[in-house]
Amino acid sequence: MSAVRVPTGQPVPALRIAGLERVYGSIVALSGVDLEVRQAEMLTVLGPSGCGKTTVLRLVAGLEQPDAGTIEIAGRRVTGPGGSVPPERRRVGMVFQDYALFPHLSVADNVAYGIRRDPDRAVRVAELLELVNLPDAGDRMPHELSGGMQQRVAMARALAPRPDIVLLDEPFSNLDAALRTQLRGDLREILRAAGASAILVTHDQDEALTLGDRMAVMVRGRIEQCDPPEIVYGEPATPFVATFVGTGNLVHADCRLGVGMTRLGPVRLVGASARIAGGALAVIRPEHVELEEAADGPAEAGAWRVVRRRFTGSEILLEVEAPDGLRLWCEAGPAVRRLRIGDAVRLRLRDVETVAFAPSRTHQPAAAEPAPVAAEAVVER
Ligand code: ATP
């Protein structure tokens, strides 16, 4: 896929969305969405159910029209004042959660569907089946394939016409956990090998974090943050992002000169929060806290107590409660993995670099999806 260039020498983005609005009756599905997907980039869009993710894809594909805003694909305006390019001429490839293969067509004919008038289609189909690691499946029918194989065929079909952008709508949600992990890796490799630009929407944060070159976090029709996954996790832009992506404790901090003093100790503040002066809520991640069994056991004055335990397979998180009722989720290192509910612990804050939110940022409009963010609160996902 050749990159169109603008005079500055910057490649034009594969997708540029500006000021997108979509209202269904009284429901505001999208409210001023701006988004850009760079050439050969995978952008993941993460958000709770109903936040507008699928609507973004439908508008980009041209399956419906926005109430306002513009969409450009590879530098070409496809939606906006002045008209709309029909879906079949937008040069987008789509992959849906239900694969949507044509049941009466063979695998090869499914892949060839979008290039059926191309005289070299047989070569292209063979090349794509090789790419998705199904080189011998061309003559088989979709129902003879597993879900994972069908989804790889769907990817090959989407890539066949060399689209300017591939749109993926929860492509793994019909697969079991093991297959999902496997196919995630495959998808990334396939898109990279094809040099394709893609946008993948999901409500699975592992998917968004592991697959995205950048990820956008969306809530109530708005993009709250769009950054590389490490930045979204390490420097969340809003309290919602801090608690929706990963587990985030929000702890009161008195901030001054780039340091936030919490009841657990000081944290170094980064980004814009380094300039906060006064009270704020600092983001404390479970791995920021070190737990130790209280020396005097349950009798130790002021000890925190384990109130909940969450085992994820690869890690154990313990929720601990202070005598005054504050609760925090903490990671249980090897020394304290055997701690049980009711055990007393002491907490120590590691040398932490994090962000904080001044009071104006901690007020979130009423949200249907996420738990409300209270002053000095922990929000479990
Ligand atoms: P999910 O993860 O559950 O698929 P989503 O983030 O993709 O959700 P959308 O499907 O984009 O969300 O929907 C956004 C909002 O718009 C929702 O409140 C939904 O009910 C509403 N909506 C979407 N399509 C329509 C429609 N055709 N008519 C009325 N409301 C709609």
XYZ file of C-alpha atoms and ligand atoms in Angstrom:
412
model
C 0.000 0.000 0.000
C 1.694 3.210 -1.079
C 1.494 6.127 1.302
C 0.008 9.326 -0.072
C 2.192 12.285 0.915
C 1.260 15.850 1.595
C 3.698 18.640 0.692
C 5.263 18.753 4.182
C 6.654 15.256 3.607
C 4.406 13.785 6.310
C 2.485 10.734 5.144
C -1.244 11.425 5.254
C -3.026 9.399 7.908
C -4.872 6.271 6.839
C -7.936 7.679 8.583
C -8.784 11.103 9.903
C -12.050 11.737 11.737
C -12.973 15.226 12.899
C -15.917 16.450 14.953
C -18.037 13.374 14.354
C -21.539 13.543 15.811
C -24.296 10.932 15.720
C -27.590 11.120 17.541
C -30.322 8.453 17.595
C -33.486 10.118 18.903
C -32.562 11.109 22.451
C -29.359 9.009 22.482
C -26.134 10.853 21.739
C -24.024 8.009 20.329
C -21.076 10.188 19.256
C -20.276 13.650 20.508
C -17.386 15.413 18.802
C -15.124 12.452 18.048
C -11.670 13.285 16.631
C -9.408 10.377 15.756
C -6.493 9.619 13.499
C -5.012 6.295 12.363
C -1.506 6.577 10.949
C -0.182 4.590 8.012
C 0.479 0.933 8.959
C -0.734 1.620 12.496
C -3.082 -0.484 14.578
C -5.303 1.787 16.646
C -7.435 0.052 19.241
C -10.579 1.698 20.594
C -11.565 0.557 24.070
C -14.739 1.489 25.843
C -17.682 0.104 27.779
C -20.716 -1.301 26.047
C -22.811 1.388 24.362
C -20.084 4.062 24.315
C -20.237 4.385 20.514
C -17.401 2.153 19.251
C -19.399 0.319 16.587
C -21.029 3.563 15.487
C -17.572 4.965 14.673
C -16.830 1.959 12.459
C -20.221 2.090 10.748
C -19.739 5.748 9.893
C -16.210 5.139 8.579
C -17.483 2.255 6.441
C -20.274 4.472 5.114
C -23.008 2.152 6.378
C -24.675 5.211 7.876
C -24.224 8.959 7.897
C -23.174 11.238 10.771
C -25.110 14.310 11.858
C -21.917 16.365 11.677
C -18.201 15.926 11.136
C -15.819 14.763 8.448
C -14.083 11.502 7.596
C -11.027 11.209 5.354
C -9.578 7.886 4.281
C -6.006 8.043 2.970
C -6.389 11.774 2.376
C -9.680 11.475 0.494
C -12.806 13.036 1.994
C -15.476 10.323 2.129
C -17.965 11.975 4.497
C -18.674 15.618 5.167
C -20.176 18.722 3.676
C -20.319 18.190 -0.051
C -21.364 14.574 -0.038
C -20.595 11.025 0.866
C -18.676 8.301 -0.956
C -20.660 5.017 -1.054
C -19.331 2.116 1.056
C -18.067 0.064 -1.895
C -15.852 2.934 -3.038
C -14.289 3.764 0.330
C -11.471 1.208 0.156
C -12.159 -0.186 3.624
C -11.962 -3.833 4.683
C -14.225 -5.054 7.459
C -13.892 -7.932 9.894
C -16.837 -8.617 12.192
C -17.177 -10.725 15.333
C -19.386 -13.282 13.569
C -16.942 -13.709 10.611
C -19.799 -13.108 8.108
C -18.353 -15.486 5.503
C -20.604 -16.438 2.585
C -21.687 -19.990 3.557
C -22.280 -21.162 -0.030
C -18.845 -20.061 -1.280
C -15.574 -21.939 -0.823
C -12.795 -20.365 1.228
C -10.994 -19.282 -1.961
C -14.168 -17.739 -3.407
C -14.835 -15.940 -0.145
C -11.338 -14.435 -0.206
C -11.688 -13.553 -3.894
C -15.085 -11.902 -3.427
C -13.850 -8.323 -3.375
C -11.447 -8.859 -6.297
C -13.620 -11.071 -8.498
C -12.915 -8.958 -11.578
C -9.146 -8.976 -11.013
C -7.468 -11.298 -13.573
C -4.695 -12.070 -11.056
C -7.096 -13.012 -8.286
C -5.953 -16.654 -8.073
C -2.415 -15.540 -7.279
C -3.642 -12.980 -4.772
C -5.911 -15.532 -3.047
C -3.050 -18.028 -2.751
C -0.802 -15.304 -1.355
C -3.414 -14.313 1.242
C -4.199 -17.876 2.294
C -0.474 -18.313 2.809
C -0.395 -15.086 4.842
C -3.184 -16.258 7.161
C -1.583 -19.679 7.447
C -4.322 -21.594 5.641
C -2.466 -22.423 2.410
C -4.408 -25.637 1.722
C -7.889 -24.509 2.738
C -8.989 -22.882 -0.543
C -11.401 -25.649 -1.574
C -12.989 -26.103 1.826
C -16.346 -24.652 2.814
C -16.651 -22.237 5.768
C -18.690 -24.668 7.911
C -15.818 -27.174 7.758
C -13.503 -24.731 9.537
C -13.080 -23.866 13.224
C -14.053 -20.396 14.454
C -10.411 -19.287 14.518
C -9.851 -20.507 10.956
C -13.008 -18.775 9.760
C -11.825 -15.529 11.290
C -8.474 -15.872 9.485
C -10.387 -16.355 6.218
C -12.388 -13.219 7.030
C -9.104 -11.326 7.490
C -7.806 -12.592 4.153
C -11.053 -11.519 2.496
C -10.837 -8.055 4.048
C -7.225 -7.620 2.912
C -7.701 -8.935 -0.643
C -8.571 -5.600 -2.333
C -5.645 -3.896 -0.529
C -7.881 -1.556 1.470
C -6.611 1.758 2.789
C -7.880 0.800 6.225
C -9.154 -2.371 7.895
C -11.991 -2.032 10.406
C -12.234 -4.777 13.014
C -15.296 -4.960 15.264
C -14.681 -7.205 18.303
C -13.140 -9.846 16.013
C -12.285 -12.313 18.781
C -15.348 -12.178 20.989
C -16.827 -15.425 19.643
C -13.676 -17.414 20.374
C -12.626 -19.187 23.562
C -9.850 -17.648 25.685
C -6.935 -19.762 24.370
C -7.888 -19.302 20.739
C -8.439 -15.611 21.278
C -4.887 -15.147 22.569
C -3.475 -17.148 19.671
C -5.501 -15.300 17.059
C -4.614 -11.901 18.515
C -0.950 -12.625 17.847
C -1.753 -13.961 14.386
C -3.813 -10.905 13.522
C -1.033 -8.531 14.510
C 1.472 -10.453 12.377
C -0.907 -10.668 9.420
C -1.649 -6.954 9.430
C 2.010 -6.070 9.875
C 3.055 -8.340 7.029
C 0.387 -6.764 4.816
C 1.467 -3.240 5.866
C -2.181 -2.564 6.639
C -3.566 0.277 8.738
C -6.319 -0.838 11.065
C -8.753 0.234 13.737
C -9.980 -2.412 16.147
C -12.790 -1.782 18.592
C -13.139 -3.871 21.709
C -14.348 -3.795 25.282
C -11.518 -6.146 26.283
C -8.699 -4.124 27.787
C -6.051 -6.844 27.347
C -6.823 -6.812 23.647
C -6.619 -3.031 23.436
C -3.383 -2.882 25.421
C -1.560 -5.717 23.677
C -2.628 -5.054 20.080
C -2.630 -1.292 19.811
C 0.285 0.817 18.643
C -1.943 3.461 20.164
C -5.217 3.053 21.959
C -8.190 5.372 22.289
C -10.357 5.141 25.386
C -13.940 6.059 24.712
C -16.846 6.761 27.030
C -20.301 8.164 26.340
C -19.585 9.048 22.733
C -16.290 10.830 23.434
C -12.619 9.956 23.224
C -11.101 10.531 26.663
C -7.511 9.730 25.687
C -5.598 8.476 22.656
C -1.979 7.476 23.297
C 0.360 4.468 23.214
C -0.899 1.829 25.677
C 1.985 2.387 28.127
C 1.071 6.059 28.381
C -2.637 5.340 28.788
C -1.807 3.005 31.682
C 1.017 5.037 33.223
C -0.322 8.539 32.635
C -4.094 8.277 32.338
C -5.682 11.543 31.249
C -8.820 11.310 33.373
C -10.064 9.470 36.471
C -12.269 7.358 34.212
C -9.287 6.180 32.165
C -7.281 5.562 35.367
C -9.898 3.201 36.719
C -11.182 1.675 33.482
C -7.782 0.619 32.123
C -6.216 -1.657 34.717
C -6.984 -1.435 38.407
C -6.539 2.055 39.779
C -6.723 3.310 43.345
C -7.412 7.041 43.647
C -5.830 8.312 46.839
C -5.878 11.828 48.241
C -2.561 13.651 47.797
C -1.366 17.076 48.864
C 0.586 18.210 45.828
C 3.456 20.662 45.691
C 6.458 21.067 43.400
C 5.857 17.840 41.546
C 5.385 15.664 44.625
C 2.088 14.304 45.925
C 2.072 13.423 49.611
C -0.376 10.592 50.252
C -1.123 8.791 53.513
C 1.136 6.001 52.254
C 4.045 8.302 51.434
C 5.170 10.578 48.600
C 4.685 9.972 44.873
C 6.483 11.786 42.078
C 3.997 13.448 39.752
C 4.583 13.464 36.001
C 3.092 15.280 33.030
C 0.675 18.114 33.645
C -0.021 16.849 37.160
C 3.513 17.902 38.190
C 2.131 21.456 38.201
C -0.780 20.777 40.563
C -0.687 22.732 43.808
C -3.041 21.616 46.572
C -5.311 18.648 47.122
C -5.778 16.096 44.339
C -6.381 12.390 43.732
C -3.241 10.432 42.885
C -3.401 7.212 40.895
C -1.872 4.333 42.845
C -1.622 1.076 40.925
C -1.565 -2.288 42.746
C 2.098 -2.779 41.769
C 3.004 0.548 43.393
C 2.340 -0.888 46.839
C 4.457 -3.385 48.725
C 2.655 -5.563 51.267
C 4.154 -7.073 54.354
C 2.515 -9.266 56.964
C 1.953 -7.167 60.116
C 4.641 -8.091 62.662
C 2.288 -8.399 65.598
C -0.351 -10.196 63.646
C -3.984 -9.117 63.820
C -3.364 -7.204 67.068
C -1.055 -4.617 65.466
C -2.504 -1.164 65.918
C -3.330 0.655 62.717
C -2.801 -2.421 60.554
C -4.617 -2.808 57.294
C -6.638 -5.952 56.827
C -7.122 -8.132 53.780
C -10.791 -7.965 52.764
C -10.797 -9.474 49.277
C -8.613 -11.630 47.102
C -8.583 -11.780 43.320
C -6.654 -14.492 41.511
C -6.230 -13.898 37.784
C -4.019 -16.858 36.924
C -0.850 -14.839 36.568
C -1.195 -12.596 39.610
C -2.932 -12.237 42.922
C -4.466 -8.944 43.944
C -5.484 -8.310 47.521
C -7.888 -5.630 48.561
C -6.854 -4.225 51.916
C -8.801 -1.967 54.241
C -7.470 0.656 56.649
C -9.035 1.054 60.115
C -10.808 4.177 58.786
C -12.374 2.241 55.909
C -10.168 3.268 52.961
C -9.689 0.327 50.630
C -6.859 -0.286 48.142
C -6.086 -3.039 45.676
C -2.474 -4.196 46.002
C -0.406 -6.780 44.196
C 0.595 -9.722 46.367
C 4.287 -10.518 45.801
C 5.683 -14.042 46.449
C 6.231 -13.370 50.179
C 2.586 -12.565 50.872
C 0.741 -14.768 48.402
C -0.532 -17.006 51.182
C -2.286 -14.129 52.988
C -5.984 -14.722 53.478
C -9.047 -12.642 54.189
C -8.797 -11.099 57.669
C -4.974 -11.182 57.854
C -3.298 -7.953 58.972
C -0.743 -6.264 56.722
C 1.450 -3.218 56.509
C 1.754 -1.158 53.339
C 4.756 0.582 51.872
C 4.677 2.721 48.781
C 7.408 1.987 46.270
C 9.262 4.803 44.526
C 6.379 5.784 42.307
C 5.964 8.020 39.295
C 2.296 8.643 38.638
C -0.329 11.244 37.858
C -2.905 13.054 39.951
C -6.158 14.800 39.160
C -6.975 18.205 40.564
C -10.546 18.598 41.871
C -11.947 19.938 38.572
C -10.752 16.771 36.779
C -12.146 14.426 39.379
C -15.691 15.500 38.718
C -17.087 13.169 36.096
C -20.476 13.721 34.505
C -23.081 11.159 35.504
C -22.046 7.918 33.879
C -24.165 4.904 33.182
C -21.196 2.583 32.690
C -18.266 3.198 35.056
C -18.466 3.289 38.797
C -18.469 6.858 40.133
C -15.138 8.219 41.278
C -15.313 9.264 44.898
C -12.775 11.378 46.732
C -10.053 9.036 47.927
C -11.579 6.013 46.356
C -10.731 2.773 44.735
C -12.722 1.693 41.754
C -12.547 -1.931 40.841
C -13.274 -2.918 37.289
P -21.132 -2.551 22.287
O -19.741 -2.700 22.830
O -22.162 -3.021 23.236
O -21.282 -3.086 20.900
P -20.728 0.142 21.302
O -19.748 0.900 22.105
O -20.275 -0.449 20.022
O -21.406 -0.958 22.205
P -22.748 1.446 19.704
O -23.281 0.188 19.125
O -21.914 2.295 18.835
O -21.954 1.147 21.057
O -23.974 2.306 20.240
C -23.826 3.581 20.853
C -25.179 4.035 21.386
O -26.033 4.288 20.290
C -25.865 3.003 22.234
O -26.554 3.663 23.262
C -26.842 2.344 21.279
O -27.961 1.842 21.966
C -27.198 3.490 20.377
N -27.538 3.059 19.006
C -26.694 2.488 18.116
N -27.315 2.224 16.941
C -28.589 2.650 17.100
C -29.750 2.674 16.248
N -29.707 2.214 15.001
N -30.884 3.187 16.765
C -30.949 3.684 18.020
N -29.889 3.692 18.862
C -28.736 3.187 18.422
